[in-house]
Short mmCIF file of C-alpha atoms in Angstrom, two decimals:
data_model
loop_
_atom_site.label_atom_id
_atom_site.label_comp_id
_atom_site.label_asym_id
_atom_site.label_seq_id
_atom_site.Cartn_x
_atom_site.Cartn_y
_atom_site.Cartn_z
CA UNK A 20 2.56 20.72 18.14
CA UNK A 21 2.25 23.86 15.41
CA UNK A 22 -0.34 25.29 14.47
CA UNK A 23 -1.46 23.62 11.44
CA UNK A 24 -1.56 20.35 13.17
CA UNK A 25 -3.28 21.74 16.15
CA UNK A 26 -6.40 22.68 13.84
CA UNK A 27 -6.75 19.42 12.02
CA UNK A 28 -4.14 20.26 8.67
CA UNK A 29 -2.25 17.04 7.27
CA UNK A 30 0.92 16.59 9.27
CA UNK A 31 4.05 17.17 6.64
CA UNK A 32 5.93 14.56 4.64
CA UNK A 33 8.85 14.13 6.56
CA UNK A 34 6.55 13.46 9.74
CA UNK A 35 4.67 10.84 7.87
CA UNK A 36 7.87 9.10 6.80
CA UNK A 37 9.26 9.05 10.27
CA UNK A 38 6.24 7.50 11.64
CA UNK A 39 6.23 5.20 8.70
CA UNK A 40 10.19 4.38 8.97
CA UNK A 41 9.09 3.75 13.23
CA UNK A 42 5.61 1.49 12.63
CA UNK A 43 8.27 -0.38 10.05
CA UNK A 44 11.34 -0.98 13.20
CA UNK A 45 8.77 -2.09 15.56
CA UNK A 46 6.69 -4.32 13.40
CA UNK A 47 10.44 -5.86 12.42
CA UNK A 48 10.74 -6.63 16.55
CA UNK A 49 7.47 -7.63 16.66
CA UNK A 50 8.64 -10.34 13.96
CA UNK A 51 11.53 -10.75 15.81
CA UNK A 52 10.53 -11.71 18.92
CA UNK A 53 8.38 -13.82 17.47
CA UNK A 54 10.15 -15.59 15.70
CA UNK A 55 12.62 -16.19 18.65
CA UNK A 56 9.66 -17.45 21.37
CA UNK A 57 9.30 -20.10 17.65
CA UNK A 58 12.61 -21.10 18.33
CA UNK A 59 12.80 -21.60 21.91
CA UNK A 60 9.93 -23.39 21.23
CA UNK A 61 11.49 -25.69 18.30
CA UNK A 62 14.67 -26.14 20.56
CA UNK A 63 12.83 -26.78 24.37
CA UNK A 64 11.05 -29.89 22.32
CA UNK A 65 14.77 -30.58 21.10
CA UNK A 66 15.84 -31.60 24.82
CA UNK A 67 20.03 -33.45 23.62
CA UNK A 68 20.94 -30.05 21.53
CA UNK A 69 23.22 -28.14 23.72
CA UNK A 70 22.32 -24.72 24.71
CA UNK A 71 25.32 -23.94 22.65
CA UNK A 72 22.93 -25.96 19.49
CA UNK A 73 20.06 -24.53 20.76
CA UNK A 74 22.25 -20.86 20.11
CA UNK A 75 22.57 -21.29 16.64
CA UNK A 76 19.02 -22.68 15.69
CA UNK A 77 17.56 -20.39 17.15
CA UNK A 78 19.61 -17.53 15.78
CA UNK A 79 19.19 -20.04 12.32
CA UNK A 80 15.72 -19.98 12.54
CA UNK A 81 15.20 -16.32 13.53
CA UNK A 82 16.78 -15.23 10.45
CA UNK A 83 15.46 -17.84 8.51
CA UNK A 84 12.29 -16.50 9.62
CA UNK A 85 13.06 -12.42 8.88
CA UNK A 86 14.49 -13.35 5.59
CA UNK A 87 10.53 -15.41 4.10
CA UNK A 88 9.46 -12.51 5.78
CA UNK A 89 10.87 -9.61 4.36
CA UNK A 90 9.99 -11.28 0.63
CA UNK A 91 6.64 -12.02 1.83
CA UNK A 92 6.10 -7.67 2.18
CA UNK A 93 8.66 -6.91 -0.67
CA UNK A 94 6.10 -9.26 -2.77
CA UNK A 95 2.96 -7.53 -1.11
CA UNK A 96 4.25 -4.25 -1.96
CA UNK A 97 4.81 -5.54 -5.47
CA UNK A 98 1.58 -6.29 -6.01
CA UNK A 99 0.27 -3.25 -4.46
CA UNK A 100 3.03 -1.27 -6.46
CA UNK A 101 1.77 -3.02 -10.18
CA UNK A 102 -2.24 -2.76 -9.62
CA UNK A 103 -1.42 0.95 -8.60
CA UNK A 104 -0.96 1.60 -11.74
CA UNK A 105 -3.12 -1.03 -13.21
CA UNK A 106 -5.63 1.18 -11.00
CA UNK A 107 -4.51 4.78 -11.47
CA UNK A 108 -3.98 3.28 -15.21
CA UNK A 109 -7.59 2.65 -15.53
CA UNK A 110 -9.03 5.30 -13.75
CA UNK A 111 -7.06 7.81 -16.23
CA UNK A 112 -8.99 6.19 -19.56
CA UNK A 113 -12.61 6.27 -17.86
CA UNK A 114 -11.60 9.94 -16.90
CA UNK A 115 -11.40 10.55 -20.82
CA UNK A 116 -13.84 8.81 -21.61
CA UNK A 117 -16.15 9.50 -19.53
CA UNK A 118 -14.47 13.75 -20.88
CA UNK A 119 -15.15 12.77 -23.72
CA UNK A 120 -19.05 12.23 -23.18
CA UNK A 121 -19.76 14.92 -21.43
CA UNK A 122 -18.59 16.47 -24.35
CA UNK A 123 -20.86 15.40 -26.80
CA UNK A 124 -23.72 16.30 -24.98
CA UNK A 125 -22.62 19.40 -24.63
CA UNK A 126 -21.97 19.56 -28.09
CA UNK A 127 -25.65 18.33 -29.07
CA UNK A 128 -27.80 20.47 -26.21
CA UNK A 129 -25.61 23.34 -27.84
CA UNK A 130 -27.05 22.24 -31.07
CA UNK A 131 -30.54 21.53 -30.62
CA UNK A 132 -30.23 24.89 -28.94
CA UNK A 133 -29.42 26.45 -32.15
CA UNK A 134 -31.55 24.35 -34.24
CA UNK A 135 -34.22 25.17 -31.62
CA UNK A 136 -33.06 28.68 -31.43
CA UNK A 137 -33.51 28.95 -35.42
CA UNK A 138 -37.22 27.26 -35.77
CA UNK A 139 -38.11 29.67 -33.20
CA UNK A 140 -37.06 33.15 -35.53
CA UNK A 141 -38.14 31.43 -38.87
CA UNK A 142 -41.78 30.44 -37.49
CA UNK A 143 -41.51 34.37 -35.85
CA UNK A 144 -41.30 35.57 -39.82
#
């Protein structure tokens, strides 16, 4: 453990990428095991299947299920990416609007103080 990670500093990008890869691998294995269990349960309800047929059905079911899961996750990731882009664009617009409003308010305050200062000088004469 490095001294920066001991003191609460964020981990470097490489370790974050590695953690994401490990998490993805573990999630894939869990999904594969779940699909395998479901396929075996299906085959158990079909007692007329031979051992080879049951293995084929299990393999096809597992691959089909993993493909569907992959498609669903990809659709979710694509949607998240689109939403992020939309939110970032909206945030940038709001930030520009807020900056513009603050600039106008600052100009008004400066103008008012200038007018007040000039008015005070004129009244003092």
